[in-house]
Coordinates of C-alpha atoms in Angstrom, one line a residue:
Chain A
M1 CA -25.8 0.6 4.1
P2 CA -23.5 2.1 1.4
V3 CA -20.3 3.6 2.8
I4 CA -18.6 6.5 1.1
T5 CA -15.0 7.1 2.1
I6 CA -13.1 10.2 0.9
D7 CA -9.3 10.5 1.2
G8 CA -8.6 14.2 0.7
P9 CA -6.9 17.3 2.0
P10 CA -8.1 18.6 5.4
I11 CA -11.2 20.8 5.3
N12 CA -11.1 23.5 7.9
D13 CA -14.4 25.2 7.3
L14 CA -17.2 23.3 9.0
E15 CA -19.8 24.6 6.6
T16 CA -17.8 23.2 3.7
K17 CA -17.7 19.8 5.4
R18 CA -21.4 19.9 5.9
F19 CA -22.0 20.7 2.2
L20 CA -19.7 17.8 1.2
V21 CA -21.3 15.1 3.3
R22 CA -24.8 16.3 2.4
S23 CA -24.1 16.4 -1.4
L24 CA -22.4 13.0 -1.4
T25 CA -25.2 11.5 0.6
R26 CA -27.9 12.9 -1.7
A27 CA -26.2 11.7 -4.8
A28 CA -25.7 8.2 -3.4
A29 CA -29.3 7.9 -2.1
H30 CA -30.6 8.9 -5.5
A31 CA -28.3 6.5 -7.4
F32 CA -28.9 3.5 -5.1
A33 CA -32.6 4.4 -4.7
I34 CA -32.4 4.0 -0.9
P35 CA -33.2 6.4 2.0
E36 CA -30.5 8.9 3.0
E37 CA -30.6 7.5 6.5
K38 CA -28.7 4.4 5.2
I39 CA -25.7 6.3 3.8
I40 CA -22.5 6.7 5.8
V41 CA -19.7 9.1 4.9
L42 CA -16.2 8.8 6.3
L43 CA -13.8 11.7 5.8
H44 CA -10.1 10.6 5.9
E45 CA -8.1 13.8 6.0
S46 CA -4.6 13.4 4.5
R47 CA -1.8 15.8 5.2
P48 CA 0.2 16.8 2.1
D49 CA 3.2 14.8 3.3
R50 CA 1.1 11.7 3.2
V51 CA -0.2 11.8 -0.3
A52 CA 1.8 11.5 -3.5
V53 CA 1.0 11.9 -7.2
A54 CA 3.4 10.8 -9.9
G55 CA 5.8 9.6 -7.2
T56 CA 6.2 13.0 -5.5
L57 CA 4.7 14.0 -2.2
I58 CA 2.1 16.9 -2.4
S59 CA 4.1 18.8 0.2
D60 CA 7.2 18.7 -2.1
K61 CA 5.2 19.9 -5.0
K62 CA 4.0 22.9 -3.1
E63 CA 7.5 23.8 -2.0
K64 CA 8.7 23.7 -5.6
R65 CA 5.9 25.9 -6.6
S66 CA 6.4 28.3 -3.8
K67 CA 10.1 28.6 -4.5
L68 CA 9.4 29.2 -8.2
E69 CA 6.8 31.9 -7.3
G70 CA 9.3 33.4 -4.8
E71 CA 12.0 33.6 -7.6
I72 CA 9.5 35.1 -10.0
S73 CA 8.3 37.7 -7.5
C74 CA 11.9 38.6 -6.7
V75 CA 12.6 39.6 -10.2
Chain B
M1 CA -3.4 -12.8 6.0
P2 CA -6.9 -11.5 6.6
V3 CA -7.0 -7.8 7.4
I4 CA -9.8 -6.3 9.5
T5 CA -10.2 -2.6 9.4
I6 CA -12.5 -0.7 11.7
D7 CA -13.6 2.9 11.2
G8 CA -15.2 3.9 14.5
P9 CA -15.2 6.5 17.2
P10 CA -11.9 6.9 19.2
I11 CA -11.6 4.3 22.1
N12 CA -9.8 6.0 25.1
D13 CA -9.7 3.0 27.4
L14 CA -6.8 0.7 26.5
E15 CA -8.5 -2.4 28.0
T16 CA -11.5 -1.9 25.7
K17 CA -9.1 -1.7 22.7
R18 CA -7.5 -4.9 23.8
F19 CA -10.9 -6.6 24.1
L20 CA -11.9 -5.4 20.7
V21 CA -8.9 -6.6 18.7
R22 CA -8.9 -9.9 20.6
S23 CA -12.5 -10.6 19.9
L24 CA -12.3 -9.6 16.2
T25 CA -9.2 -11.8 15.8
R26 CA -10.8 -14.8 17.4
A27 CA -14.0 -14.5 15.4
A28 CA -12.0 -14.2 12.1
A29 CA -9.6 -17.0 13.0
H30 CA -12.5 -19.3 13.7
A31 CA -14.5 -18.3 10.5
F32 CA -11.5 -18.6 8.1
A33 CA -10.1 -21.7 10.0
I34 CA -6.6 -20.1 10.1
P35 CA -4.3 -19.4 13.1
E36 CA -4.8 -16.1 14.9
E37 CA -1.1 -15.2 14.1
K38 CA -2.2 -14.4 10.5
I39 CA -4.9 -11.9 11.4
I40 CA -4.2 -8.2 11.3
V41 CA -6.5 -5.6 12.8
L42 CA -6.3 -1.9 12.0
L43 CA -8.3 0.7 14.1
H44 CA -9.1 3.9 12.2
E45 CA -10.3 6.3 14.8
S46 CA -12.7 8.9 13.3
R47 CA -13.6 12.1 15.0
P48 CA -17.3 13.0 15.1
D49 CA -16.7 15.9 12.6
R50 CA -15.4 13.4 10.1
V51 CA -18.3 10.9 10.0
A52 CA -21.8 11.5 8.7
V53 CA -25.0 9.5 8.7
A54 CA -28.0 10.6 6.7
G55 CA -26.0 13.5 5.4
T56 CA -25.4 15.0 8.8
L57 CA -22.0 15.1 10.7
I58 CA -22.1 13.1 13.9
S59 CA -20.7 16.3 15.7
D60 CA -23.8 18.2 14.5
K61 CA -26.2 15.5 15.7
K62 CA -24.7 15.6 19.2
E63 CA -25.0 19.3 19.4
K64 CA -28.7 19.2 18.5
R65 CA -29.2 16.5 21.1
S66 CA -27.3 18.5 23.8
K67 CA -29.3 21.6 23.0
L68 CA -32.5 19.7 23.3
E69 CA -31.4 18.2 26.6
G70 CA -30.3 21.6 27.8
E71 CA -33.7 23.0 27.1
I72 CA -35.5 20.1 28.8
S73 CA -33.3 20.3 31.9
C74 CA -33.9 24.1 32.1
V75 CA -37.6 23.5 32.5
Chain C
M1 CA -21.9 4.1 12.4
P2 CA -18.7 2.1 12.8
V3 CA -17.8 0.2 9.6
I4 CA -15.8 -3.1 9.8
T5 CA -14.2 -4.2 6.6
I6 CA -12.6 -7.6 6.2
D7 CA -10.2 -8.6 3.4
G8 CA -10.0 -12.3 3.6
P9 CA -10.3 -15.5 1.6
P10 CA -13.7 -16.4 0.2
I11 CA -16.1 -18.1 2.6
N12 CA -18.3 -20.6 0.8
D13 CA -20.4 -21.7 3.7
L14 CA -23.2 -19.3 4.4
E15 CA -23.5 -20.4 8.0
T16 CA -19.9 -19.4 8.6
K17 CA -20.4 -16.0 7.0
R18 CA -23.4 -15.5 9.4
F19 CA -21.2 -16.5 12.4
L20 CA -18.5 -14.1 11.3
V21 CA -20.6 -11.0 10.8
R22 CA -22.6 -11.7 14.0
S23 CA -19.4 -12.1 16.1
L24 CA -17.7 -9.0 14.7
T25 CA -20.8 -6.9 15.2
R26 CA -21.3 -8.0 18.8
A27 CA -17.6 -7.3 19.7
A28 CA -17.8 -3.9 18.1
A29 CA -21.1 -3.0 19.7
H30 CA -19.7 -4.0 23.1
A31 CA -16.4 -2.1 22.7
F32 CA -18.0 1.1 21.3
A33 CA -21.0 0.9 23.7
I34 CA -23.5 1.5 20.9
P35 CA -26.4 -0.6 19.6
E36 CA -25.7 -3.4 17.1
E37 CA -28.0 -1.7 14.6
K38 CA -25.4 0.9 13.9
I39 CA -22.6 -1.5 12.9
I40 CA -21.9 -2.3 9.3
V41 CA -19.7 -5.2 8.1
L42 CA -18.3 -5.4 4.6
L43 CA -16.7 -8.7 3.5
H44 CA -14.1 -8.2 0.7
E45 CA -13.3 -11.6 -0.6
S46 CA -9.8 -11.9 -2.1
R47 CA -8.8 -14.7 -4.4
P48 CA -5.4 -16.2 -3.6
D49 CA -3.8 -14.7 -6.7
R50 CA -4.7 -11.2 -5.4
V51 CA -3.1 -11.4 -2.0
A52 CA 0.6 -11.6 -1.2
V53 CA 2.6 -12.1 2.0
A54 CA 6.3 -11.6 2.1
G55 CA 6.2 -10.7 -1.6
T56 CA 4.8 -14.0 -2.7
L57 CA 1.2 -14.5 -4.0
I58 CA -0.8 -16.9 -1.8
S59 CA -1.6 -18.9 -4.9
D60 CA 2.1 -19.5 -5.5
K61 CA 2.7 -20.5 -1.9
K62 CA 0.0 -23.2 -2.2
E63 CA 1.5 -24.5 -5.4
K64 CA 4.9 -24.9 -3.8
R65 CA 3.4 -26.7 -0.8
S66 CA 1.3 -29.0 -3.0
K67 CA 4.4 -29.8 -5.1
L68 CA 6.4 -30.6 -2.0
E69 CA 3.6 -32.7 -0.6
G70 CA 3.4 -34.5 -3.9
E71 CA 7.1 -35.3 -3.9
I72 CA 7.0 -36.5 -0.3
S73 CA 4.0 -38.7 -0.9
C74 CA 5.8 -40.1 -4.0
V75 CA 8.7 -41.4 -1.9
Chain D
M1 CA -5.7 6.2 -11.9
P2 CA -4.5 3.3 -9.7
V3 CA -4.5 4.2 -6.0
I4 CA -2.0 2.6 -3.6
T5 CA -2.9 2.8 0.1
I6 CA -0.4 1.8 2.8
D7 CA -1.3 1.3 6.4
G8 CA 2.0 1.2 8.3
P9 CA 3.9 2.7 11.2
P10 CA 4.6 6.4 11.1
I11 CA 7.7 7.4 9.0
N12 CA 9.5 10.4 10.6
D13 CA 12.2 10.8 8.0
L14 CA 11.0 12.8 5.0
E15 CA 13.7 11.3 2.8
T16 CA 12.4 7.7 3.6
K17 CA 8.8 8.8 2.8
R18 CA 10.0 10.2 -0.6
F19 CA 11.8 6.9 -1.3
L20 CA 8.7 4.9 -0.5
V21 CA 6.2 6.8 -2.6
R22 CA 8.7 6.9 -5.5
S23 CA 9.4 3.2 -5.4
L24 CA 5.7 2.2 -5.1
T25 CA 4.8 4.5 -8.0
R26 CA 7.5 3.2 -10.3
A27 CA 6.6 -0.4 -9.6
A28 CA 2.9 0.2 -10.2
A29 CA 3.5 2.3 -13.4
H30 CA 5.7 -0.5 -14.7
A31 CA 3.2 -3.3 -13.8
F32 CA 0.1 -1.5 -15.2
A33 CA 2.0 -0.1 -18.1
I34 CA 0.7 3.4 -17.5
P35 CA 2.5 6.8 -16.9
E36 CA 3.6 7.6 -13.3
E37 CA 1.5 10.7 -13.4
K38 CA -1.6 8.6 -13.0
I39 CA -0.5 6.8 -9.8
I40 CA -1.7 8.1 -6.4
V41 CA -0.1 6.9 -3.1
L42 CA -1.9 7.5 0.2
L43 CA 0.1 6.9 3.4
H44 CA -2.1 6.0 6.4
E45 CA 0.1 6.2 9.5
S46 CA -1.0 3.9 12.3
R47 CA 0.1 4.3 15.8
P48 CA 1.1 1.1 17.6
D49 CA -2.0 1.2 19.8
R50 CA -4.1 1.0 16.7
V51 CA -2.7 -2.1 15.0
A52 CA -2.9 -5.7 16.3
V53 CA -1.4 -8.9 15.1
A54 CA -2.5 -12.2 16.5
G55 CA -5.1 -10.4 18.7
T56 CA -2.4 -8.3 20.5
L57 CA -1.8 -4.6 20.0
I58 CA 1.6 -3.7 18.7
S59 CA 2.1 -1.3 21.6
D60 CA 1.6 -4.2 24.0
K61 CA 4.1 -6.4 22.2
K62 CA 6.7 -3.8 22.5
E63 CA 6.1 -3.4 26.2
K64 CA 6.5 -7.1 26.8
R65 CA 9.7 -7.2 24.8
S66 CA 11.0 -4.1 26.7
K67 CA 10.2 -5.7 30.0
L68 CA 12.0 -8.9 29.0
E69 CA 15.0 -7.0 27.9
G70 CA 14.9 -5.0 31.1
E71 CA 15.0 -8.2 33.1
I72 CA 17.7 -9.7 31.1
S73 CA 19.9 -6.6 31.3
C74 CA 19.3 -6.5 35.0
V75 CA 20.9 -9.9 35.5
Chain E
M1 CA -5.9 13.9 -5.8
P2 CA -8.8 13.1 -3.6
V3 CA -10.1 9.6 -3.8
I4 CA -13.7 8.7 -3.2
T5 CA -14.5 5.0 -2.6
I6 CA -18.1 3.8 -2.4
D7 CA -19.0 0.4 -1.1
G8 CA -22.6 -0.2 -2.2
P9 CA -25.0 -2.6 -3.9
P10 CA -24.2 -3.3 -7.6
I11 CA -25.6 -0.7 -10.1
N12 CA -26.8 -2.3 -13.3
D13 CA -27.9 0.8 -15.2
L14 CA -24.9 2.5 -16.8
E15 CA -26.6 5.8 -16.9
T16 CA -27.1 5.7 -13.1
K17 CA -23.4 4.9 -12.6
R18 CA -22.5 7.9 -14.7
F19 CA -24.8 10.1 -12.7
L20 CA -23.3 8.9 -9.4
V21 CA -19.6 9.4 -10.4
R22 CA -20.4 12.8 -11.9
S23 CA -22.3 14.0 -8.8
L24 CA -19.7 12.8 -6.4
T25 CA -16.9 14.4 -8.4
R26 CA -18.7 17.7 -8.7
A27 CA -19.4 17.9 -4.9
A28 CA -15.8 17.0 -4.0
A29 CA -14.3 19.4 -6.5
H30 CA -16.5 22.2 -5.1
A31 CA -15.7 21.4 -1.4
F32 CA -11.9 21.0 -1.9
A33 CA -11.8 23.9 -4.4
I34 CA -9.7 21.8 -6.9
P35 CA -10.4 20.9 -10.5
E36 CA -12.6 17.9 -11.3
E37 CA -9.7 16.3 -13.2
K38 CA -8.0 15.5 -9.9
I39 CA -10.9 13.5 -8.4
I40 CA -10.9 9.7 -8.6
V41 CA -14.0 7.7 -7.8
L42 CA -13.8 3.9 -7.1
L43 CA -17.1 1.9 -7.0
H44 CA -16.8 -1.3 -4.9
E45 CA -19.9 -3.3 -5.7
S46 CA -20.9 -5.5 -2.7
R47 CA -23.2 -8.5 -3.2
P48 CA -25.9 -8.7 -0.5
D49 CA -24.3 -11.8 1.0
R50 CA -21.1 -9.7 1.7
V51 CA -22.7 -6.9 3.6
A52 CA -24.2 -7.0 7.1
V53 CA -26.1 -4.5 9.2
A54 CA -26.9 -5.1 12.9
G55 CA -25.1 -8.5 12.6
T56 CA -27.4 -9.8 9.8
L57 CA -26.4 -10.3 6.1
I58 CA -28.5 -8.2 3.7
S59 CA -29.3 -11.3 1.8
D60 CA -30.9 -12.8 4.9
K61 CA -32.9 -9.7 5.6
K62 CA -34.3 -9.8 2.1
E63 CA -35.3 -13.4 2.5
K64 CA -37.1 -12.7 5.7
R65 CA -39.0 -9.8 4.1
S66 CA -39.9 -11.9 1.0
K67 CA -41.2 -14.7 3.2
L68 CA -43.3 -12.3 5.2
E69 CA -44.7 -10.7 2.0
G70 CA -45.4 -14.2 0.7
E71 CA -47.4 -15.1 3.8
I72 CA -49.3 -11.8 3.7
S73 CA -50.1 -12.1 0.0
C74 CA -51.4 -15.7 0.7
V75 CA -54.0 -14.5 3.1
Chain F
M1 CA 2.3 -5.7 9.7
P2 CA 2.0 -3.0 7.1
V3 CA -0.8 -3.5 4.6
I4 CA -0.5 -2.3 1.0
T5 CA -3.8 -2.1 -1.0
I6 CA -3.8 -1.3 -4.7
D7 CA -7.0 -0.4 -6.6
G8 CA -6.0 -0.7 -10.2
P9 CA -7.0 -2.3 -13.5
P10 CA -7.0 -6.1 -13.7
I11 CA -3.6 -7.7 -14.4
N12 CA -4.0 -10.7 -16.6
D13 CA -0.4 -11.8 -16.7
L14 CA 0.6 -13.8 -13.6
E15 CA 4.3 -12.8 -14.0
T16 CA 3.4 -9.1 -13.9
K17 CA 1.4 -9.7 -10.8
R18 CA 4.3 -11.4 -9.2
F19 CA 6.6 -8.5 -10.2
L20 CA 4.2 -6.0 -8.7
V21 CA 3.7 -7.6 -5.3
R22 CA 7.5 -8.4 -5.0
S23 CA 8.5 -4.8 -5.8
L24 CA 5.9 -3.2 -3.5
T25 CA 6.9 -5.5 -0.7
R26 CA 10.6 -4.8 -1.1
A27 CA 10.1 -1.0 -1.1
A28 CA 7.9 -1.1 2.0
A29 CA 10.3 -3.5 3.9
H30 CA 13.1 -1.1 3.1
A31 CA 11.3 2.0 4.1
F32 CA 9.8 0.7 7.3
A33 CA 13.0 -1.3 8.1
I34 CA 11.1 -4.4 8.9
P35 CA 11.3 -8.0 7.4
E36 CA 9.4 -8.7 4.2
E37 CA 7.5 -11.5 6.0
K38 CA 5.5 -8.8 7.7
I39 CA 4.2 -7.1 4.6
I40 CA 0.8 -7.9 3.1
V41 CA -0.3 -6.8 -0.4
L42 CA -4.0 -6.8 -1.5
L43 CA -4.8 -6.3 -5.1
H44 CA -8.3 -4.9 -5.7
E45 CA -8.9 -5.2 -9.4
S46 CA -11.3 -2.5 -10.7
R47 CA -13.2 -2.9 -14.0
P48 CA -13.2 0.2 -16.1
D49 CA -16.9 0.8 -15.5
R50 CA -16.2 1.0 -11.8
V51 CA -13.5 3.8 -11.8
A52 CA -14.0 7.4 -12.8
V53 CA -11.5 10.3 -13.3
A54 CA -12.8 13.8 -13.7
G55 CA -16.4 12.6 -13.3
T56 CA -16.2 10.2 -16.3
L57 CA -16.1 6.4 -16.1
I58 CA -12.9 4.9 -17.6
S59 CA -15.0 2.7 -19.8
D60 CA -16.6 5.8 -21.4
K61 CA -13.3 7.5 -22.0
K62 CA -12.1 4.4 -23.9
E63 CA -15.2 4.4 -26.0
K64 CA -14.7 8.0 -26.9
R65 CA -11.1 7.4 -27.8
S66 CA -11.9 4.4 -29.9
K67 CA -14.6 6.3 -31.8
L68 CA -12.2 9.1 -32.5
E69 CA -9.6 6.7 -33.7
G70 CA -12.2 4.9 -35.8
E71 CA -13.1 8.2 -37.4
I72 CA -9.5 9.2 -38.0
S73 CA -8.6 5.8 -39.5
C74 CA -11.7 6.1 -41.8
V75 CA -10.4 9.3 -43.4

């Protein structure tokens, strides 16, 4: 019955998604000592304009970085 | 003030959605002995490639089943 | 696999808790057209000093009301 | 490490989103007495047909109001 | 910045808790291809009278099982 | 109807809690352009042995730091 919820960036590759839910399920089944059949995993995919760290949206951080890299590469 | 959150498959039929939020609200209002006006329901719709049970994505389970049914119906 | 989470005041009566989880499960099973066995309900009990409406903790609202009632009953 | 999650209507204006995550982060950093770098904000945008108050979907409330306004403006 | 939340039964053994958060963090860091420092894990411990499967509280299921086992062992 | 949930360390001082819920409510009311009466805040207090960053429980990080400080102060 344990429920694992992950809020993270979108995962485009299906194989990576499979790896993630399999690994989380195994770890939880082992820690709770219950069968894997009872574990539910929910992936909440968050776009970078919907997550903030230190008060700044991830989408803004990326822009800053890209600009900086642009300037550097222009030198 | 109670908040009910449901993570479930998308519901396409609007009438079914209405039934769901009405039923959940009534049950909660009754159990908490508070007016229905105070109950909030949030529907989080999860695509089958974002939910896993027993370490397997729901979208993968469906494919397996469909394949199997395909093979059976081909007999 | 749907997961229903309720953030609400503590329910002390076990029979009321049973009613709540049974009602929510039935409504969800009906709406999603899936067996009740697949529905999980999580009760998150929130103390009144951990919930706020309109920017005021529930525990503070109760105090105000009690004071008011005290004053009225003293008349 | 505190995580702030907001379930609310979609915010289309990027500047408003920035204001929201900045304000929430500042308030939390101040209250928990920890650096802003440690605060994460997750915006869960909920469409009006996925939120209900008092057992009625927000999208249905709006329709009712619009109809009413329509009738009034037709007089 | 990914946040992993687990709603599960209480874990009393500290070493098991450490194993769980380490395993979940590693799996997520690998899948999202980001450093482990950015991963947050929140353990929400749920008592058996606050979780239901198939409309029945876990605490009630255990009682039923215990009773049954009691009867069997009495034979 | 927006719901703000905060997973953070316990706040013992009631005045700080009041400041936090008031600030979060004001910011959200402003950003969503809706009255404060519609905003709900839920405080989920997480003990340091139930939160991990970078795969390490907060309670373990504190111990390490305390030990280190102990050693330094012993010099």
